[in-house]
Coordinates of C-alpha atoms and ligand atoms in Angstrom, one line a residue:
X200 CA 90.0 -73.3 23.5
X201 CA 90.6 -75.7 21.0
X202 CA 91.2 -75.4 17.3
X203 CA 87.8 -76.9 16.4
X204 CA 85.9 -74.8 18.5
X205 CA 87.4 -71.5 17.5
X206 CA 87.0 -72.8 13.8
X207 CA 83.2 -73.5 14.4
X208 CA 82.7 -70.2 16.2
X209 CA 84.4 -68.7 13.1
X210 CA 82.0 -70.0 10.9
X211 CA 79.0 -69.3 12.7
X212 CA 80.3 -65.6 12.6
X213 CA 81.0 -65.5 8.9
X214 CA 77.5 -67.2 8.3
X215 CA 75.8 -64.9 10.5
X216 CA 77.1 -61.6 9.1
X217 CA 76.1 -62.8 5.7
X218 CA 72.4 -62.4 6.5
X219 CA 70.7 -59.6 4.8
X220 CA 68.6 -58.3 7.6
X221 CA 68.7 -58.3 11.3
X222 CA 65.8 -61.2 11.8
X223 CA 67.8 -63.5 9.5
X224 CA 70.9 -63.0 11.2
X225 CA 69.2 -63.7 14.8
X226 CA 67.7 -67.0 13.0
X227 CA 71.1 -68.1 12.0
X228 CA 72.5 -67.2 15.3
X229 CA 70.2 -69.1 17.5
X230 CA 69.9 -72.0 15.0
X231 CA 74.0 -72.3 15.0
X232 CA 74.8 -73.6 18.4
X233 CA 71.6 -75.9 18.6
X234 CA 73.9 -78.9 18.5
X235 CA 75.4 -78.0 21.9
X236 CA 72.6 -76.0 23.5
X237 CA 68.8 -76.9 22.9
X238 CA 65.9 -74.9 23.6
X239 CA 62.6 -74.8 22.6
X240 CA 61.8 -70.8 22.5
X241 CA 63.6 -67.9 22.3
X242 CA 62.4 -64.5 22.9
X243 CA 63.8 -60.9 22.7
X244 CA 61.8 -58.2 24.9
X245 CA 62.1 -54.7 25.7
X246 CA 60.8 -52.4 28.0
X247 CA 59.5 -49.1 26.9
X248 CA 60.2 -47.1 30.1
X249 CA 58.0 -44.4 29.4
X250 CA 54.6 -46.1 28.1
X251 CA 55.5 -49.3 30.6
X252 CA 55.1 -51.7 28.1
X253 CA 56.9 -54.5 26.9
X254 CA 57.5 -55.1 23.0
X255 CA 58.5 -58.6 21.6
X256 CA 60.9 -57.7 19.0
X257 CA 61.8 -61.0 18.1
X258 CA 60.4 -64.6 18.8
X259 CA 61.1 -68.1 17.6
X260 CA 59.9 -71.5 18.2
X261 CA 62.6 -73.8 17.3
X262 CA 62.2 -77.1 19.4
X263 CA 59.5 -79.5 19.7
X264 CA 56.3 -78.2 18.3
X265 CA 58.2 -75.6 16.4
X266 CA 56.5 -73.4 14.2
X267 CA 57.7 -69.7 13.1
X268 CA 56.8 -67.0 15.6
X269 CA 56.7 -68.3 19.4
X270 CA 53.8 -67.6 21.7
X271 CA 55.8 -65.0 24.0
X272 CA 53.4 -64.8 26.8
X273 CA 55.6 -67.7 28.4
X274 CA 58.2 -65.1 29.1
X275 CA 57.1 -61.9 29.5
X276 CA 56.7 -61.8 33.3
X277 CA 60.1 -63.6 33.6
X278 CA 61.8 -60.9 31.3
X279 CA 60.4 -58.2 33.3
X280 CA 62.0 -59.7 36.4
X281 CA 65.6 -60.0 34.4
X282 CA 65.3 -56.4 33.3
X283 CA 64.4 -55.3 36.7
X284 CA 67.3 -57.2 38.6
X285 CA 69.7 -56.6 35.8
X286 CA 71.4 -59.9 35.9
X287 CA 71.2 -63.3 34.4
X288 CA 68.1 -65.2 35.8
X289 CA 67.5 -68.9 36.0
X290 CA 64.0 -70.3 36.8
X291 CA 63.1 -74.2 37.0
X292 CA 59.9 -75.4 37.8
X293 CA 59.4 -76.8 41.5
X294 CA 60.8 -80.2 41.6
X295 CA 58.1 -82.1 43.5
X296 CA 55.3 -81.5 40.8
X297 CA 55.2 -84.7 38.5
X298 CA 53.1 -83.9 35.2
X299 CA 53.1 -84.7 31.6
X300 CA 51.8 -81.6 30.9
X301 CA 55.3 -80.4 29.6
X302 CA 54.1 -76.6 28.7
X303 CA 53.5 -76.4 32.6
X304 CA 57.2 -77.2 33.4
X305 CA 59.1 -74.2 31.7
X306 CA 62.8 -74.2 32.5
X307 CA 63.7 -70.0 31.6
X308 CA 66.8 -68.7 31.3
X309 CA 67.1 -65.0 30.9
X310 CA 69.9 -62.3 30.2
X311 CA 69.5 -58.8 30.5
X312 CA 70.4 -56.5 27.4
X313 CA 70.4 -52.9 27.1
X314 CA 70.5 -50.2 24.1
X315 CA 70.4 -47.2 26.3
X316 CA 69.7 -46.1 29.6
X317 CA 66.0 -45.7 28.6
X318 CA 65.9 -48.9 26.7
X319 CA 66.3 -52.0 28.5
X320 CA 65.5 -55.8 27.6
X321 CA 65.8 -59.3 28.3
X322 CA 66.9 -62.3 25.9
X323 CA 64.7 -65.4 27.2
X324 CA 65.1 -68.9 26.6
X325 CA 62.8 -71.8 27.5
X326 CA 62.9 -75.4 27.5
X327 CA 59.5 -76.9 28.3
X328 CA 59.9 -80.1 30.4
X329 CA 63.5 -79.8 30.8
X330 CA 66.0 -81.2 31.2
X331 CA 67.8 -78.2 33.4
X332 CA 70.2 -76.0 32.1
X333 CA 74.3 -77.0 32.5
X334 CA 76.9 -74.9 33.2
X335 CA 77.8 -75.1 29.8
X336 CA 74.4 -74.3 28.1
X337 CA 74.4 -71.1 30.4
X338 CA 77.8 -70.0 29.0
X339 CA 76.8 -70.6 25.4
X340 CA 73.6 -69.1 25.9
X341 CA 75.5 -66.0 27.5
X342 CA 77.7 -65.7 24.6
X343 CA 74.7 -66.2 22.1
X344 CA 73.1 -63.2 24.2
X345 CA 75.8 -60.9 23.8
X346 CA 76.1 -61.8 19.9
X347 CA 72.2 -61.1 19.6
X348 CA 72.5 -57.9 21.3
X349 CA 75.3 -56.7 18.9
X350 CA 72.9 -57.5 16.2
X351 CA 70.3 -55.6 17.5
X352 CA 72.7 -52.6 18.0
X353 CA 73.4 -52.5 14.6
X354 CA 69.9 -52.9 13.4
X355 CA 69.4 -49.9 15.9
X356 CA 72.3 -48.0 14.4
X357 CA 71.0 -48.5 10.7
X358 CA 67.8 -47.1 11.3
X359 CA 69.6 -44.1 13.4
X360 CA 71.7 -43.8 10.2
X361 CA 68.9 -43.5 7.8
X362 CA 67.1 -41.2 10.0
X363 CA 70.0 -38.7 10.2
X364 CA 70.5 -38.8 6.6
X365 CA 66.8 -37.9 5.8
X366 CA 66.9 -35.2 8.1
X367 CA 70.0 -34.0 7.0
X368 CA 69.0 -34.0 3.3
X369 CA 65.5 -31.9 4.5
X370 CA 68.2 -29.5 6.3
X371 CA 70.1 -29.2 2.9
X372 CA 67.0 -28.3 1.2
X373 CA 65.8 -26.1 3.4
X374 CA 69.4 -24.2 3.2
X375 CA 68.8 -24.2 -0.3
X376 CA 65.2 -23.0 -0.3
X377 CA 66.4 -19.7 1.8
X378 CA 68.9 -18.7 -1.1
X379 CA 66.4 -20.0 -4.0
X380 CA 63.5 -18.2 -2.3
X381 CA 65.4 -14.8 -1.9
X382 CA 66.5 -15.0 -5.2
X383 CA 63.0 -15.5 -6.5
X384 CA 61.6 -12.7 -4.5
X385 CA 64.2 -10.5 -5.4
X386 CA 64.1 -10.9 -8.9
X387 CA 60.5 -9.5 -9.3
X388 CA 60.9 -7.0 -6.5
X389 CA 63.8 -5.5 -8.4
X390 CA 61.7 -5.3 -12.0
X391 CA 59.0 -3.8 -10.1
X392 CA 61.0 -1.2 -8.1
X393 CA 63.0 -0.7 -11.2
X394 CA 60.6 0.1 -13.9
X395 CA 58.2 2.2 -11.4
X396 CA 61.3 4.5 -10.5
X397 CA 61.9 4.8 -14.1
X398 CA 58.1 5.9 -14.6
X399 CA 58.1 8.1 -11.7
X400 CA 61.4 10.2 -13.0
X401 CA 60.2 13.8 -13.3
X402 CA 63.2 14.5 -15.3
X403 CA 62.4 12.1 -18.1
X404 CA 59.0 11.9 -19.7
X405 CA 58.3 8.2 -21.4
X406 CA 56.0 8.0 -24.6
X407 CA 52.7 5.9 -24.3
X408 CA 53.9 2.5 -26.0
X409 CA 56.9 2.7 -23.4
X410 CA 54.8 3.2 -20.4
X411 CA 52.6 0.5 -21.3
X412 CA 55.1 -1.7 -21.9
X413 CA 57.1 -0.8 -18.3
X414 CA 53.4 -1.0 -16.6
X415 CA 52.8 -4.4 -18.4
X416 CA 56.6 -5.9 -16.9
X417 CA 55.2 -4.6 -13.8
X418 CA 52.0 -6.3 -13.6
X419 CA 53.6 -9.5 -14.9
X420 CA 56.2 -9.5 -12.2
X421 CA 53.6 -8.5 -9.4
X422 CA 51.5 -11.6 -10.4
X423 CA 55.0 -13.8 -10.4
X424 CA 55.2 -12.6 -6.6
X425 CA 51.9 -13.4 -6.1
X426 CA 51.9 -16.9 -7.1
X427 CA 55.1 -17.5 -5.3
X428 CA 53.8 -16.3 -2.0
X429 CA 50.8 -18.4 -2.8
X430 CA 52.7 -21.4 -3.4
X431 CA 54.8 -20.9 -0.1
X432 CA 51.7 -20.6 1.8
X433 CA 49.7 -23.5 0.3
X434 CA 52.6 -25.6 1.0
X435 CA 52.8 -24.8 4.7
X436 CA 49.1 -25.3 4.9
X437 CA 49.2 -28.6 3.0
X438 CA 52.1 -29.7 5.5
X439 CA 50.2 -28.7 8.3
X440 CA 47.1 -30.5 6.8
X441 CA 44.7 -27.0 7.4
X442 CA 43.8 -26.8 3.9
X443 CA 39.9 -27.4 3.5
X444 CA 38.8 -29.5 0.4
X445 CA 35.4 -29.2 -1.2
X446 CA 34.9 -32.5 -2.9
X447 CA 32.3 -33.1 -5.7
X448 CA 32.0 -35.3 -8.6
X449 CA 34.5 -34.1 -11.4
X450 CA 34.7 -35.0 -15.0
X451 CA 38.9 -35.1 -15.3
X452 CA 38.7 -34.6 -19.1
X453 CA 36.6 -31.5 -19.2
X454 CA 38.8 -30.3 -16.3
X455 CA 42.0 -30.8 -18.1
X456 CA 40.6 -29.1 -21.0
X457 CA 39.8 -26.1 -19.6
X458 CA 43.3 -25.7 -17.6
X459 CA 44.5 -26.5 -21.1
X460 CA 42.9 -23.5 -23.0
X461 CA 44.1 -21.3 -19.9
X462 CA 47.6 -22.2 -20.6
X463 CA 47.2 -21.8 -24.2
X464 CA 46.0 -18.3 -23.8
X465 CA 49.3 -17.4 -22.2
X466 CA 51.7 -20.0 -24.3
X467 CA 50.2 -20.1 -27.4
X468 CA 53.0 -22.0 -28.7
X469 CA 52.3 -24.7 -26.6
X470 CA 51.3 -28.1 -28.7
X471 CA 49.1 -30.1 -26.8
X472 CA 47.5 -33.8 -27.8
X473 CA 44.7 -35.2 -26.2
X474 CA 43.6 -38.8 -25.9
X475 CA 40.7 -39.1 -23.7
X476 CA 38.5 -42.1 -23.4
X477 CA 35.0 -41.7 -21.9
X478 CA 35.4 -41.3 -18.1
X479 CA 33.6 -42.1 -14.9
X480 CA 33.8 -38.8 -12.7
X481 CA 36.2 -38.8 -9.8
X482 CA 35.4 -37.1 -6.2
X483 CA 37.5 -34.3 -6.3
X484 CA 38.0 -30.4 -5.3
X485 CA 38.0 -28.6 -8.9
X486 CA 40.1 -25.8 -7.9
X487 CA 42.5 -27.7 -6.2
X488 CA 42.8 -30.5 -8.9
X489 CA 43.1 -27.7 -11.6
X490 CA 46.4 -26.5 -9.6
X491 CA 48.1 -29.9 -9.8
X492 CA 47.5 -29.7 -13.7
X493 CA 48.3 -26.1 -14.1
X494 CA 52.0 -27.2 -12.2
X495 CA 52.1 -30.2 -14.6
X496 CA 51.9 -27.8 -17.8
X497 CA 53.9 -25.2 -16.0
X498 CA 56.9 -27.6 -15.3
X499 CA 56.4 -28.9 -19.1
X500 CA 56.8 -25.3 -20.7
X501 CA 59.7 -24.8 -18.1
X502 CA 61.6 -27.8 -18.2
X503 CA 60.6 -29.4 -21.8
X504 CA 60.4 -26.0 -24.2
X505 CA 59.3 -26.9 -27.5
X506 CA 58.0 -30.2 -27.0
X507 CA 54.7 -31.3 -27.8
X508 CA 52.8 -32.4 -24.4
X509 CA 50.7 -35.7 -24.9
X510 CA 47.9 -36.0 -22.3
X511 CA 45.9 -39.2 -22.0
X512 CA 43.1 -39.9 -19.6
X513 CA 41.9 -43.6 -19.1
X514 CA 39.7 -45.4 -16.8
X515 CA 41.7 -48.5 -15.1
X516 CA 39.5 -50.6 -13.0
X517 CA 38.0 -48.1 -10.3
X518 CA 40.4 -45.3 -11.0
X519 CA 41.1 -42.6 -13.5
X520 CA 44.7 -42.5 -14.6
X521 CA 45.6 -39.2 -16.1
X522 CA 49.1 -38.9 -17.9
X523 CA 51.2 -35.9 -19.2
X524 CA 54.2 -36.8 -21.4
X525 CA 56.7 -34.4 -22.9
X526 CA 59.9 -35.1 -24.8
X527 CA 62.1 -33.1 -23.0
X528 CA 65.6 -33.9 -21.9
X529 CA 64.1 -36.0 -19.0
X530 CA 65.4 -36.3 -15.6
X531 CA 68.6 -38.6 -14.3
X532 CA 67.2 -41.9 -12.5
X533 CA 68.7 -41.2 -9.3
X534 CA 67.0 -38.0 -8.8
X535 CA 63.8 -39.4 -9.6
X536 CA 63.0 -40.7 -5.8
X537 CA 63.0 -37.2 -4.1
X538 CA 61.1 -35.0 -6.9
X539 CA 58.0 -35.1 -4.8
X540 CA 59.6 -33.6 -1.9
X541 CA 59.4 -30.3 -0.5
X542 CA 62.1 -27.7 -1.9
X543 CA 63.5 -30.3 -4.1
X544 CA 65.0 -29.3 -7.0
X545 CA 67.1 -31.5 -9.7
X546 CA 70.8 -30.2 -9.2
X547 CA 72.7 -28.8 -12.1
X548 CA 73.1 -25.7 -13.8
X549 CA 69.8 -23.6 -13.4
X550 CA 68.6 -21.0 -16.0
X551 CA 64.9 -21.9 -14.9
X552 CA 63.3 -20.4 -12.1
X553 CA 61.4 -22.2 -9.4
X554 CA 61.0 -23.1 -5.6
X555 CA 60.9 -26.9 -5.5
X556 CA 57.4 -26.6 -4.2
X557 CA 55.2 -27.3 -7.3
X558 CA 55.1 -31.2 -7.4
X559 CA 55.3 -31.4 -3.4
X560 CA 51.9 -29.2 -3.5
X561 CA 50.7 -31.6 -6.5
X562 CA 51.7 -34.7 -4.6
X563 CA 50.1 -33.7 -1.1
X564 CA 46.6 -32.4 -3.0
X565 CA 46.6 -36.1 -5.1
X566 CA 47.2 -37.7 -1.6
X567 CA 44.1 -35.7 -0.1
X568 CA 42.1 -37.3 -3.0
X569 CA 43.2 -40.7 -1.9
X570 CA 45.0 -40.8 -5.3
X571 CA 48.6 -41.6 -6.3
X572 CA 51.3 -39.4 -8.5
X573 CA 54.5 -40.9 -9.7
X574 CA 56.8 -40.3 -12.6
X575 CA 58.7 -42.0 -15.2
X576 CA 61.6 -40.5 -17.1
X577 CA 64.2 -41.6 -19.8
X578 CA 67.0 -39.3 -20.6
X579 CA 67.1 -37.5 -23.8
X580 CA 63.3 -38.9 -24.4
X581 CA 61.2 -37.3 -22.1
X582 CA 59.3 -37.3 -18.7
X583 CA 55.8 -38.8 -17.8
X584 CA 53.8 -37.7 -15.2
X585 CA 51.1 -40.0 -13.7
X586 CA 48.0 -39.1 -11.7
X587 CA 45.7 -41.7 -10.5
X588 CA 42.4 -40.9 -9.1
X589 CA 39.5 -43.0 -7.7
X590 CA 36.2 -42.9 -9.0
X591 CA 33.6 -41.2 -7.3
X592 CA 32.2 -43.8 -5.1
X593 CA 28.8 -42.2 -4.5
X594 CA 27.8 -42.8 -8.2
Ligands
LIG715 P1 60.3 -26.2 -9.6 O1 59.8 -26.2 -10.6 O2 59.9 -24.9 -8.6 O3 61.6 -26.3 -9.4 P2 58.8 -28.6 -8.9 O4 58.6 -29.3 -7.5 O5 57.6 -28.5 -9.8 O6 59.8 -27.2 -8.6 O7 59.6 -29.4 -10.0 C1 60.9 -30.2 -9.0 C2 61.8 -30.5 -10.0 O8 61.4 -31.8 -10.7 C3 62.2 -29.1 -11.0 O9 63.4 -28.2 -10.1 C4 63.2 -30.2 -12.0 O10 64.1 -30.2 -12.0 C5 62.0 -31.3 -12.2 N1 61.1 -31.5 -12.8 C6 59.9 -31.2 -12.7 N2 59.2 -31.4 -14.1 C7 59.7 -31.7 -15.2 C8 59.8 -32.2 -16.4 N3 58.6 -32.2 -16.9 N4 60.8 -32.4 -17.3 C9 62.0 -32.4 -16.4 N5 62.2 -32.2 -15.2 C10 61.2 -31.7 -14.7

């Protein structure tokens, strides 16, 4: 090999590597050798051995009549043959036919590629109307095809890495969840057991006020346990999509005010500011939507204590958007994308109890309403949750 060829290959290698994604890399690669190896179309086929279908994962028309994605029917049967035989195939049209219809005169060159024993494919080049492929062309095409396979393998690896990453994160969350949940279950149970044992002691008598105090603690802790178990069941039902929704026209401002009144009876110190515009009703399940807003109130109380909660509800186009803004510590940007995942809790020192189920439940309920929920947060300034629901289409 001479120095010039080596330098050319090296330049191509660098250019191909620079590309942002695998399709752009293949575009660069298939375009790079065109000075020495000309073809009209190139396509990459993969055979799904289970479904017995052929997928075209990449196709380009580069030659005469070029224009983006190539029509890939021309190479499909040929690709099947290349895959079945597992070797390079060259197919030229019968010499005797003389015709001006170039498209009926396909010179096909195919190379088998394989990602795994069950994922086999072929790269097929076509020249319409010739000329026939020379020995040099076949070598160049072979080199290009091995290179293309490396690019496709890299893409598959990247996808596999991403999947693995997400599975690993989910497994970590499940692990954390088991320790969180055992703590969350044990704490109220500990209180209930401790105070009821004290009350039952034969050797001690408690005055009326103390008895009342102990019973109140037992009652509150039993409520906490019930809520926790309900959340776990609810999240399981939402995940398996077995939760039934009963939709009816709902005025979001009235619903949020009702929830706010209930919350205020338990947390009289919570300051709430309303900014409501006149609204069209949304189609919603009142019980479930109340649950969403209760969660947002409860999070504001837990994570932004002593802060005023500003709630606004406005119509935007054919949607209604509610926002809940607190002035708490905020959430670091890196954690925001995971907030609505099941069991996710922002890492760090924890004094606040929780399971990481609340926002997951909110998101599933909002999505069942064909709506949207998202969060914006600025450190030391506060966090705002937005909920967007479509206006009731029947009204
Ligand atoms: P939980 O409160 O049970 O941990 P959630 O799903 O309701 O679970 O919330 C997930 C995480 O999001 C919480 O652990 C908390 O770190 C963070 N978070 C939720 N709401 C707020 C808020 N208003 N301000 C700051 N952080 C919040």
